[in-house]
Amino acid sequence: MKPLADIVRPKKLEEVVGQKHILGKERLLRNIIESKHIPNMIFYGPPGTGKTTVANIIADSTNKRLYKLNATNASVQDIKNIISELDTFLAKDGILLYLDEIQNFNKKQQQSLLKFIENGQITLISSTTENPYFTIFNAIISRSTIFEFKKLEIEDIVEGLKRGIDLAEKEIINKTINYEEEALKYIATMSNGDLRRGLNDLESAIYYSINKIPICIDIDTAKESTQTSGFNYDKFGDNHYDTLSTFQKSIRGSDVDASIHYLARLIKAGDLTSICRRLLVIASEDIGLAYPNAITIIHSCVEAAIKLGLPEARIPLAQGVILLSNSPKSNSAINAIDKALKDIDLGNIGDIPIHLKDSHYKGSSKLGRGTEYKYPHSYPNHYVKQQYLPDNIKDKKYYEPANNKLELKFKEFQKSIRENKKS
């Protein structure tokens, strides 16, 4: 007996749940499929969102000879075997190759397809759960249209589960299956956007209650049939960087609740190193000079977390996140250094003014090194006006104080010493 997830797999676009942004009426992918003029495509998104299903529907709509490979276990020889059929009667209309998990092909394997993709003998539809811009050879990306399949919403999963119940009644058990909406929503929530996972849990729920009269999937059955958490996290995949990015942006945006939520995701993934590194970055990049002691406190929280290890590390980490979220913000430090680095990259560096050059060696005065240097501590307010930057950028301003209490004091200090006031 086929698994329920295979029985439910849609045969036409109208049966696909979710992905309205690419498969809805007049949307790009739908129009391409209906035109039957299929270009090279890359389907990118989480598991269980319909990538393979849509590829199968496309394959059925063309006259091309279909081959399916999974890059996890396929080899260059498999590709050579497919290429060998290109000029035969079997492939008179060309070949459609569906390559699943293309990110597992190395550069050489991906390059072996290029010539045949370019001349149109092979139409490539590939799928990946990882960001294609990080994992797929640029030459293939430039010859393909990329479609992102998004994580399914709870309502989409529920729709797919109800279709699963209808087909299970007809093709698996030949009995009526009653269900509670709350139970289907629970299964959908625990599936974490993965319809295949939801259907597997639904199938478990059906067999768990198969001897009940009538069969009924209630909330207790749903909980019993979904023993594992719905949380998925790949430390090396796209989700890792998305979560870290959102974590930092939530702290930067002073949303303490969102910040704690994304911290919890990272803790659940056991990703202690990434949390600690990101918190140290945030303390300087986003809080910076608005609260300079933040970096010292965060360093202590990070040290404590590393020494404690999980699960106890969650406590100093939460302390640090709450502190940063509720701290005043300033990005003046990162802006200043990035402006300076940009000038260096562009070659805007010039020569060091001669009066600032090292003069601690015999003969330096004969070269004019340091002879006109003015020692600031010998002047009122420990300040004297003199040029420090090279001539070609002598008036450059890298640091712009942000509007917070400390940096406004910096601004006032700079103004006062230049006006020869008491600081």
CSV table of C-alpha atoms in Angstrom, one decimal:
chain,number,residue,atom,x,y,z
A,1,MET,CA,0.0,0.0,0.0
A,2,LYS,CA,1.3,3.4,-1.0
A,3,PRO,CA,1.8,6.0,1.8
A,4,LEU,CA,-1.0,8.5,2.1
A,5,ALA,CA,1.4,11.3,1.1
A,6,ASP,CA,2.0,9.6,-2.3
A,7,ILE,CA,-1.7,8.9,-2.8
A,8,VAL,CA,-2.6,12.6,-2.1
A,9,ARG,CA,0.2,14.0,-4.4
A,10,PRO,CA,-1.7,16.3,-6.9
A,11,LYS,CA,-1.9,15.4,-10.5
A,12,LYS,CA,-3.0,18.9,-11.7
A,13,LEU,CA,-2.3,22.5,-10.6
A,14,GLU,CA,-5.8,23.0,-9.2
A,15,GLU,CA,-5.0,20.3,-6.5
A,16,VAL,CA,-1.8,22.0,-5.3
A,17,VAL,CA,-2.2,23.8,-2.0
A,18,GLY,CA,-0.5,27.0,-1.2
A,19,GLN,CA,2.1,28.8,-3.5
A,20,LYS,CA,-0.5,31.2,-4.8
A,21,HIS,CA,2.2,33.8,-5.4
A,22,ILE,CA,3.6,31.7,-8.2
A,23,LEU,CA,0.7,29.3,-9.1
A,24,GLY,CA,-2.3,31.6,-8.7
A,25,LYS,CA,-4.3,32.7,-11.7
A,26,GLU,CA,-2.1,34.8,-14.1
A,27,ARG,CA,1.0,34.2,-11.9
A,28,LEU,CA,4.3,33.5,-13.7
A,29,LEU,CA,4.9,29.8,-13.1
A,30,ARG,CA,1.3,28.9,-13.8
A,31,ASN,CA,1.3,30.8,-17.1
A,32,ILE,CA,4.6,29.1,-18.0
A,33,ILE,CA,3.2,25.7,-17.3
A,34,GLU,CA,0.0,26.3,-19.2
A,35,SER,CA,2.0,27.7,-22.2
A,36,LYS,CA,3.8,24.3,-22.3
A,37,HIS,CA,7.0,26.3,-23.3
A,38,ILE,CA,9.1,25.2,-20.3
A,39,PRO,CA,12.4,26.9,-19.6
A,40,ASN,CA,15.2,25.7,-17.3
A,41,MET,CA,13.9,26.3,-13.7
A,42,ILE,CA,15.2,26.1,-10.1
A,43,PHE,CA,12.6,25.4,-7.4
A,44,TYR,CA,13.8,26.6,-4.1
A,45,GLY,CA,12.1,26.2,-0.7
A,46,PRO,CA,11.6,24.1,2.4
A,47,PRO,CA,10.6,20.3,2.3
A,48,GLY,CA,7.0,19.4,1.7
A,49,THR,CA,6.0,22.6,-0.1
A,50,GLY,CA,5.2,21.1,-3.5
A,51,LYS,CA,8.5,21.4,-5.5
A,52,THR,CA,8.5,17.8,-6.6
A,53,THR,CA,4.8,17.7,-7.2
A,54,VAL,CA,4.9,20.7,-9.5
A,55,ALA,CA,7.8,19.3,-11.4
A,56,ASN,CA,5.9,16.1,-12.0
A,57,ILE,CA,2.9,18.1,-13.3
A,58,ILE,CA,5.2,19.9,-15.7
A,59,ALA,CA,6.7,16.7,-16.9
A,60,ASP,CA,3.3,15.2,-17.6
A,61,SER,CA,2.4,18.3,-19.7
A,62,THR,CA,5.3,18.0,-22.1
A,63,ASN,CA,6.3,15.5,-24.8
A,64,LYS,CA,9.8,15.4,-23.7
A,65,ARG,CA,11.4,12.2,-22.3
A,66,LEU,CA,11.5,12.5,-18.5
A,67,TYR,CA,14.4,11.5,-16.3
A,68,LYS,CA,14.5,11.9,-12.5
A,69,LEU,CA,17.7,12.0,-10.5
A,70,ASN,CA,18.4,12.8,-6.9
A,71,ALA,CA,21.7,14.5,-6.6
A,72,THR,CA,22.3,12.9,-3.2
A,73,ASN,CA,23.2,9.6,-4.9
A,74,ALA,CA,23.5,10.4,-8.6
A,75,SER,CA,26.8,10.6,-10.4
A,76,VAL,CA,28.4,12.1,-13.6
A,77,GLN,CA,27.9,8.6,-15.2
A,78,ASP,CA,24.1,8.9,-14.6
A,79,ILE,CA,24.2,12.2,-16.5
A,80,LYS,CA,26.3,10.7,-19.3
A,81,ASN,CA,23.8,7.9,-19.7
A,82,ILE,CA,21.0,10.5,-20.1
A,83,ILE,CA,23.1,12.5,-22.6
A,84,SER,CA,23.8,9.3,-24.7
A,85,GLU,CA,20.0,9.2,-25.5
A,86,LEU,CA,19.8,12.8,-26.8
A,87,ASP,CA,20.1,11.9,-30.5
A,88,THR,CA,18.0,8.8,-30.4
A,89,PHE,CA,14.3,8.2,-31.2
A,90,LEU,CA,13.6,7.9,-27.5
A,91,ALA,CA,14.4,11.6,-27.0
A,92,LYS,CA,13.3,13.0,-30.4
A,93,ASP,CA,11.5,15.9,-28.6
A,94,GLY,CA,14.3,16.5,-26.1
A,95,ILE,CA,14.8,15.5,-22.5
A,96,LEU,CA,13.3,17.0,-19.4
A,97,LEU,CA,15.6,16.3,-16.4
A,98,TYR,CA,14.2,16.7,-12.9
A,99,LEU,CA,17.2,16.9,-10.6
A,100,ASP,CA,16.2,16.9,-6.9
A,101,GLU,CA,18.6,18.3,-4.2
A,102,ILE,CA,20.9,19.8,-6.9
A,103,GLN,CA,22.9,21.5,-4.1
A,104,ASN,CA,24.5,18.0,-3.5
A,105,PHE,CA,26.1,18.1,-7.0
A,106,ASN,CA,29.6,19.5,-7.0
A,107,LYS,CA,30.8,22.1,-9.5
A,108,LYS,CA,32.1,19.5,-12.0
A,109,GLN,CA,28.8,17.6,-12.0
A,110,GLN,CA,26.8,20.7,-12.5
A,111,GLN,CA,29.1,21.9,-15.3
A,112,SER,CA,28.5,18.6,-17.2
A,113,LEU,CA,25.0,19.7,-17.9
A,114,LEU,CA,25.8,23.2,-19.2
A,115,LYS,CA,26.3,22.5,-22.9
A,116,PHE,CA,23.1,20.6,-23.2
A,117,ILE,CA,21.1,23.2,-21.2
A,118,GLU,CA,22.4,26.0,-23.5
A,119,ASN,CA,21.5,24.3,-26.8
A,120,GLY,CA,18.1,23.3,-25.4
A,121,GLN,CA,18.6,19.5,-25.7
A,122,ILE,CA,18.0,19.2,-22.0
A,123,THR,CA,15.5,21.2,-20.1
A,124,LEU,CA,16.5,21.2,-16.4
A,125,ILE,CA,14.1,21.5,-13.6
A,126,SER,CA,16.1,21.3,-10.3
A,127,SER,CA,15.0,21.7,-6.7
A,128,THR,CA,16.8,22.6,-3.6
A,129,THR,CA,16.1,23.3,0.0
A,130,GLU,CA,19.1,25.7,0.2
A,131,ASN,CA,19.5,29.2,-1.2
A,132,PRO,CA,20.5,28.6,-4.8
A,133,TYR,CA,22.7,31.7,-4.9
A,134,PHE,CA,24.9,30.1,-2.3
A,135,THR,CA,24.9,26.5,-3.5
A,136,ILE,CA,24.4,26.4,-7.3
A,137,PHE,CA,27.0,27.1,-10.0
A,138,ASN,CA,26.5,30.7,-11.4
A,139,ALA,CA,26.3,29.5,-15.0
A,140,ILE,CA,23.3,27.3,-14.2
A,141,ILE,CA,21.6,30.1,-12.2
A,142,SER,CA,22.1,32.5,-15.2
A,143,ARG,CA,20.4,30.1,-17.5
A,144,SER,CA,17.4,29.3,-15.2
A,145,THR,CA,14.4,31.0,-13.8
A,146,ILE,CA,14.3,30.7,-10.0
A,147,PHE,CA,10.9,30.2,-8.2
A,148,GLU,CA,10.8,30.3,-4.4
A,149,PHE,CA,8.3,27.9,-2.8
A,150,LYS,CA,7.3,29.3,0.6
A,151,LYS,CA,6.5,27.4,3.8
A,152,LEU,CA,2.8,26.5,3.8
A,153,GLU,CA,0.4,28.3,6.1
A,154,ILE,CA,-1.7,26.3,8.6
A,155,GLU,CA,-4.8,26.8,6.5
A,156,ASP,CA,-3.0,25.3,3.4
A,157,ILE,CA,-1.9,22.3,5.4
A,158,VAL,CA,-5.5,21.8,6.8
A,159,GLU,CA,-6.8,21.9,3.2
A,160,GLY,CA,-4.3,19.2,2.2
A,161,LEU,CA,-5.2,17.1,5.2
A,162,LYS,CA,-8.9,17.2,4.3
A,163,ARG,CA,-8.1,16.0,0.8
A,164,GLY,CA,-6.0,13.3,2.5
A,165,ILE,CA,-9.0,12.2,4.6
A,166,ASP,CA,-11.2,12.0,1.4
A,167,LEU,CA,-8.7,9.9,-0.4
A,168,ALA,CA,-8.0,7.7,2.6
A,169,GLU,CA,-11.7,6.9,2.9
A,170,LYS,CA,-11.9,5.9,-0.8
A,171,GLU,CA,-8.5,4.2,-1.4
A,172,ILE,CA,-7.2,2.9,1.9
A,173,ILE,CA,-9.8,1.9,4.5
A,174,ASN,CA,-13.1,2.2,2.8
A,175,LYS,CA,-14.6,3.7,5.9
A,176,THR,CA,-15.9,7.1,6.9
A,177,ILE,CA,-13.4,9.2,8.9
A,178,ASN,CA,-14.8,11.8,11.2
A,179,TYR,CA,-12.5,14.5,12.5
A,180,GLU,CA,-12.4,17.6,14.7
A,181,GLU,CA,-11.2,20.9,13.1
A,182,GLU,CA,-9.1,21.5,16.1
A,183,ALA,CA,-7.3,18.2,15.6
A,184,LEU,CA,-6.5,19.0,12.0
A,185,LYS,CA,-5.2,22.4,13.0
A,186,TYR,CA,-3.0,20.8,15.6
A,187,ILE,CA,-1.5,18.4,13.1
A,188,ALA,CA,-1.0,21.3,10.7
A,189,THR,CA,0.7,23.4,13.3
A,190,MET,CA,3.1,20.6,14.3
A,191,SER,CA,4.0,20.0,10.7
A,192,ASN,CA,5.8,23.3,10.5
A,193,GLY,CA,4.7,24.1,7.0
A,194,ASP,CA,5.6,20.7,5.6
A,195,LEU,CA,2.5,19.0,4.1
A,196,ARG,CA,4.2,15.7,3.6
A,197,ARG,CA,4.9,15.6,7.3
A,198,GLY,CA,1.4,16.6,8.1
A,199,LEU,CA,0.0,13.8,5.9
A,200,ASN,CA,2.3,11.2,7.6
A,201,ASP,CA,1.0,12.3,11.0
A,202,LEU,CA,-2.6,12.1,9.7
A,203,GLU,CA,-2.0,8.6,8.4
A,204,SER,CA,-0.7,7.6,11.9
A,205,ALA,CA,-3.8,9.2,13.4
A,206,ILE,CA,-6.1,7.2,11.1
A,207,TYR,CA,-4.4,3.9,12.0
A,208,TYR,CA,-4.3,4.8,15.6
A,209,SER,CA,-8.1,5.1,15.7
A,210,ILE,CA,-8.9,2.4,13.0
A,211,ASN,CA,-10.7,0.2,15.5
A,212,LYS,CA,-12.9,2.9,16.9
A,213,ILE,CA,-16.6,3.0,15.8
A,214,PRO,CA,-16.9,5.5,14.2
A,215,ILE,CA,-13.3,6.4,13.3
A,216,CYS,CA,-12.7,9.9,14.7
A,217,ILE,CA,-9.6,12.0,14.7
A,218,ASP,CA,-10.0,14.2,17.8
A,219,ILE,CA,-7.5,16.4,19.5
A,220,ASP,CA,-6.2,13.6,21.8
A,221,THR,CA,-5.6,11.4,18.8
A,222,ALA,CA,-3.8,14.2,17.0
A,223,LYS,CA,-1.5,14.8,20.0
A,224,GLU,CA,-0.8,11.0,20.3
A,225,SER,CA,0.1,10.8,16.6
A,226,THR,CA,2.4,13.8,16.5
A,227,GLN,CA,4.9,12.9,19.1
A,228,THR,CA,7.8,15.0,17.8
A,229,SER,CA,8.0,18.8,17.8
A,230,GLY,CA,7.2,20.7,14.7
A,231,PHE,CA,10.4,22.8,15.0
A,232,ASN,CA,12.9,22.2,12.2
A,233,TYR,CA,16.3,23.9,12.1
A,234,ASP,CA,19.3,23.4,9.8
A,235,LYS,CA,22.4,24.9,11.3
A,236,PHE,CA,24.1,24.9,7.9
A,237,GLY,CA,21.1,25.9,5.7
A,238,ASP,CA,19.2,29.0,4.7
A,239,ASN,CA,17.0,28.9,7.7
A,240,HIS,CA,20.1,29.4,9.9
A,241,TYR,CA,21.0,32.7,8.4
A,242,ASP,CA,17.4,33.9,8.1
A,243,THR,CA,16.9,33.3,11.9
A,244,LEU,CA,20.2,35.0,12.8
A,245,SER,CA,19.3,37.9,10.6
A,246,THR,CA,15.8,38.3,12.1
A,247,PHE,CA,17.3,37.9,15.6
A,248,GLN,CA,19.6,40.9,15.1
A,249,LYS,CA,17.0,43.0,13.3
A,250,SER,CA,14.5,42.4,16.2
A,251,ILE,CA,17.1,43.6,18.7
A,252,ARG,CA,18.0,46.5,16.5
A,253,GLY,CA,14.3,47.4,16.3
A,254,SER,CA,14.0,47.3,20.1
A,255,ASP,CA,11.3,44.6,20.0
A,256,VAL,CA,12.2,42.6,23.1
A,257,ASP,CA,9.5,39.9,22.6
A,258,ALA,CA,10.5,39.1,19.1
A,259,SER,CA,14.2,39.1,20.1
A,260,ILE,CA,13.5,36.6,22.9
A,261,HIS,CA,11.4,34.5,20.5
A,262,TYR,CA,14.3,34.2,17.9
A,263,LEU,CA,16.7,33.6,20.8
A,264,ALA,CA,14.5,30.6,21.8
A,265,ARG,CA,14.7,29.2,18.2
A,266,LEU,CA,18.4,29.4,18.2
A,267,ILE,CA,18.6,27.8,21.7
A,268,LYS,CA,16.3,25.0,20.6
A,269,ALA,CA,18.7,24.4,17.7
A,270,GLY,CA,21.6,24.2,20.2
A,271,ASP,CA,23.4,27.0,18.3
A,272,LEU,CA,25.3,28.5,21.2
A,273,THR,CA,28.3,29.7,19.2
A,274,SER,CA,26.2,31.7,16.6
A,275,ILE,CA,24.2,33.3,19.4
A,276,CYS,CA,27.3,34.4,21.3
A,277,ARG,CA,29.0,35.8,18.2
A,278,ARG,CA,25.9,37.7,17.1
A,279,LEU,CA,25.3,39.3,20.5
A,280,LEU,CA,28.9,40.6,20.6
A,281,VAL,CA,28.4,42.1,17.1
A,282,ILE,CA,25.1,43.7,18.0
A,283,ALA,CA,26.5,45.3,21.1
A,284,SER,CA,28.9,47.3,18.9
A,285,GLU,CA,27.1,47.5,15.6
A,286,ASP,CA,23.6,48.5,16.8
A,287,ILE,CA,24.0,49.8,20.4
A,288,GLY,CA,27.6,51.1,20.1
A,289,LEU,CA,28.3,54.5,21.6
A,290,ALA,CA,24.8,55.0,22.8
A,291,TYR,CA,25.6,52.6,25.6
A,292,PRO,CA,29.3,51.8,25.5
A,293,ASN,CA,29.1,49.5,28.6
A,294,ALA,CA,26.8,47.2,26.7
A,295,ILE,CA,29.8,45.4,25.0
A,296,THR,CA,31.3,44.7,28.5
A,297,ILE,CA,28.1,43.4,29.9
A,298,ILE,CA,27.4,41.2,26.8
A,299,HIS,CA,30.9,39.8,26.9
A,300,SER,CA,30.2,38.7,30.5
A,301,CYS,CA,26.9,37.2,29.6
A,302,VAL,CA,28.5,35.3,26.7
A,303,GLU,CA,31.4,34.1,28.9
A,304,ALA,CA,28.9,32.9,31.4
A,305,ALA,CA,26.8,31.1,28.7
A,306,ILE,CA,29.9,29.3,27.3
A,307,LYS,CA,31.0,28.2,30.8
A,308,LEU,CA,27.5,27.0,31.8
A,309,GLY,CA,26.5,25.4,28.5
A,310,LEU,CA,23.0,24.6,27.6
A,311,PRO,CA,20.3,24.5,29.0
A,312,GLU,CA,21.5,26.9,31.8
A,313,ALA,CA,23.2,29.2,29.2
A,314,ARG,CA,19.7,30.3,28.2
A,315,ILE,CA,19.5,32.5,31.3
A,316,PRO,CA,22.5,34.9,30.8
A,317,LEU,CA,21.7,34.9,27.0
A,318,ALA,CA,18.2,36.0,27.7
A,319,GLN,CA,19.6,38.7,30.1
A,320,GLY,CA,21.9,40.0,27.4
A,321,VAL,CA,19.1,40.0,24.7
A,322,ILE,CA,16.7,41.9,27.0
A,323,LEU,CA,19.4,44.4,27.8
A,324,LEU,CA,20.3,45.0,24.1
A,325,SER,CA,16.7,45.2,23.1
A,326,ASN,CA,16.0,47.9,25.7
A,327,SER,CA,19.2,49.9,25.1
A,328,PRO,CA,19.4,53.1,23.1
A,329,LYS,CA,20.7,52.5,19.6
A,330,SER,CA,23.6,54.0,17.6
A,331,ASN,CA,25.3,52.7,14.5
A,332,SER,CA,27.8,55.6,14.3
A,333,ALA,CA,30.8,53.3,15.0
A,334,ILE,CA,30.1,50.9,12.1
A,335,ASN,CA,29.3,53.8,9.8
A,336,ALA,CA,32.6,55.5,10.6
A,337,ILE,CA,34.8,52.5,10.0
A,338,ASP,CA,33.0,51.4,6.9
A,339,LYS,CA,33.4,54.9,5.4
A,340,ALA,CA,37.1,54.8,6.1
A,341,LEU,CA,37.5,51.3,4.7
A,342,LYS,CA,35.7,52.3,1.5
A,343,ASP,CA,38.1,55.2,1.0
A,344,ILE,CA,41.0,52.8,1.4
A,345,ASP,CA,39.4,50.4,-1.1
A,346,LEU,CA,39.1,53.3,-3.6
A,347,GLY,CA,42.7,54.3,-3.1
A,348,ASN,CA,41.8,57.6,-1.3
A,349,ILE,CA,44.6,57.3,1.3
A,350,GLY,CA,47.4,59.8,0.4
A,351,ASP,CA,50.6,60.2,2.3
A,352,ILE,CA,50.9,60.6,6.0
A,353,PRO,CA,51.6,64.3,6.9
A,354,ILE,CA,55.3,64.7,7.4
A,355,HIS,CA,55.0,66.3,10.8
A,356,LEU,CA,53.3,63.1,12.1
A,357,LYS,CA,55.8,60.7,10.8
A,358,ASP,CA,58.1,58.8,13.1
A,359,SER,CA,61.0,60.9,14.3
A,360,HIS,CA,62.6,58.6,16.9
A,361,TYR,CA,65.7,57.8,14.9
A,362,LYS,CA,68.9,59.7,14.1
A,363,GLY,CA,68.7,61.8,11.0
A,364,SER,CA,64.9,62.0,11.0
A,365,SER,CA,65.1,65.8,11.4
A,366,LYS,CA,67.2,66.1,8.3
A,367,LEU,CA,64.3,64.5,6.4
A,368,GLY,CA,61.8,66.9,8.0
A,369,ARG,CA,60.1,64.1,10.0
A,370,GLY,CA,58.1,65.4,12.9
A,371,THR,CA,59.9,68.7,13.1
A,372,GLU,CA,56.6,70.7,13.0
A,373,TYR,CA,54.6,68.4,15.2
A,374,LYS,CA,52.7,70.2,18.0
A,375,TYR,CA,52.3,68.2,21.3
A,376,PRO,CA,48.6,68.6,22.3
A,377,HIS,CA,49.3,68.2,26.0
A,378,SER,CA,51.4,71.4,25.9
A,379,TYR,CA,48.3,73.5,24.9
A,380,PRO,CA,45.1,74.6,26.7
A,381,ASN,CA,42.5,71.8,26.9
A,382,HIS,CA,45.2,69.4,25.6
A,383,TYR,CA,44.3,70.5,22.1
A,384,VAL,CA,46.0,72.3,19.3
A,385,LYS,CA,44.8,72.6,15.7
A,386,GLN,CA,46.9,70.7,13.3
A,387,GLN,CA,46.4,68.4,10.3
A,388,TYR,CA,46.2,64.7,10.9
A,389,LEU,CA,44.6,63.3,7.7
A,390,PRO,CA,46.5,63.1,4.4
A,391,ASP,CA,46.2,66.2,2.2
A,392,ASN,CA,43.7,64.7,-0.3
A,393,ILE,CA,41.2,63.8,2.4
A,394,LYS,CA,42.1,66.4,5.0
A,395,ASP,CA,38.5,67.6,5.4
A,396,LYS,CA,36.9,64.2,5.4
A,397,LYS,CA,34.3,63.4,8.1
A,398,TYR,CA,33.9,59.7,9.0
A,399,TYR,CA,32.3,59.9,12.4
A,400,GLU,CA,28.8,61.4,12.6
A,401,PRO,CA,27.5,61.5,16.2
A,402,ALA,CA,24.1,59.9,16.7
A,403,ASN,CA,21.4,61.6,18.7
A,404,ASN,CA,21.9,60.1,22.1
A,405,LYS,CA,23.1,61.5,25.4
A,406,LEU,CA,26.7,60.3,25.3
A,407,GLU,CA,27.4,61.1,21.6
A,408,LEU,CA,25.9,64.6,22.0
A,409,LYS,CA,28.4,65.1,24.7
A,410,PHE,CA,31.1,64.0,22.3
A,411,LYS,CA,29.9,66.5,19.8
A,412,GLU,CA,29.9,69.3,22.5
A,413,PHE,CA,33.4,68.3,23.5
A,414,GLN,CA,34.8,68.6,20.0
A,415,LYS,CA,33.1,71.9,19.6
A,416,SER,CA,34.4,73.3,22.9
A,417,ILE,CA,38.1,72.4,22.3
A,418,ARG,CA,38.0,73.9,18.9
A,419,GLU,CA,36.6,77.1,20.3
A,420,ASN,CA,39.2,77.1,23.0
A,421,LYS,CA,36.6,76.8,25.8
A,422,LYS,CA,37.1,74.9,29.0
A,423,SER,CA,36.2,71.3,28.4
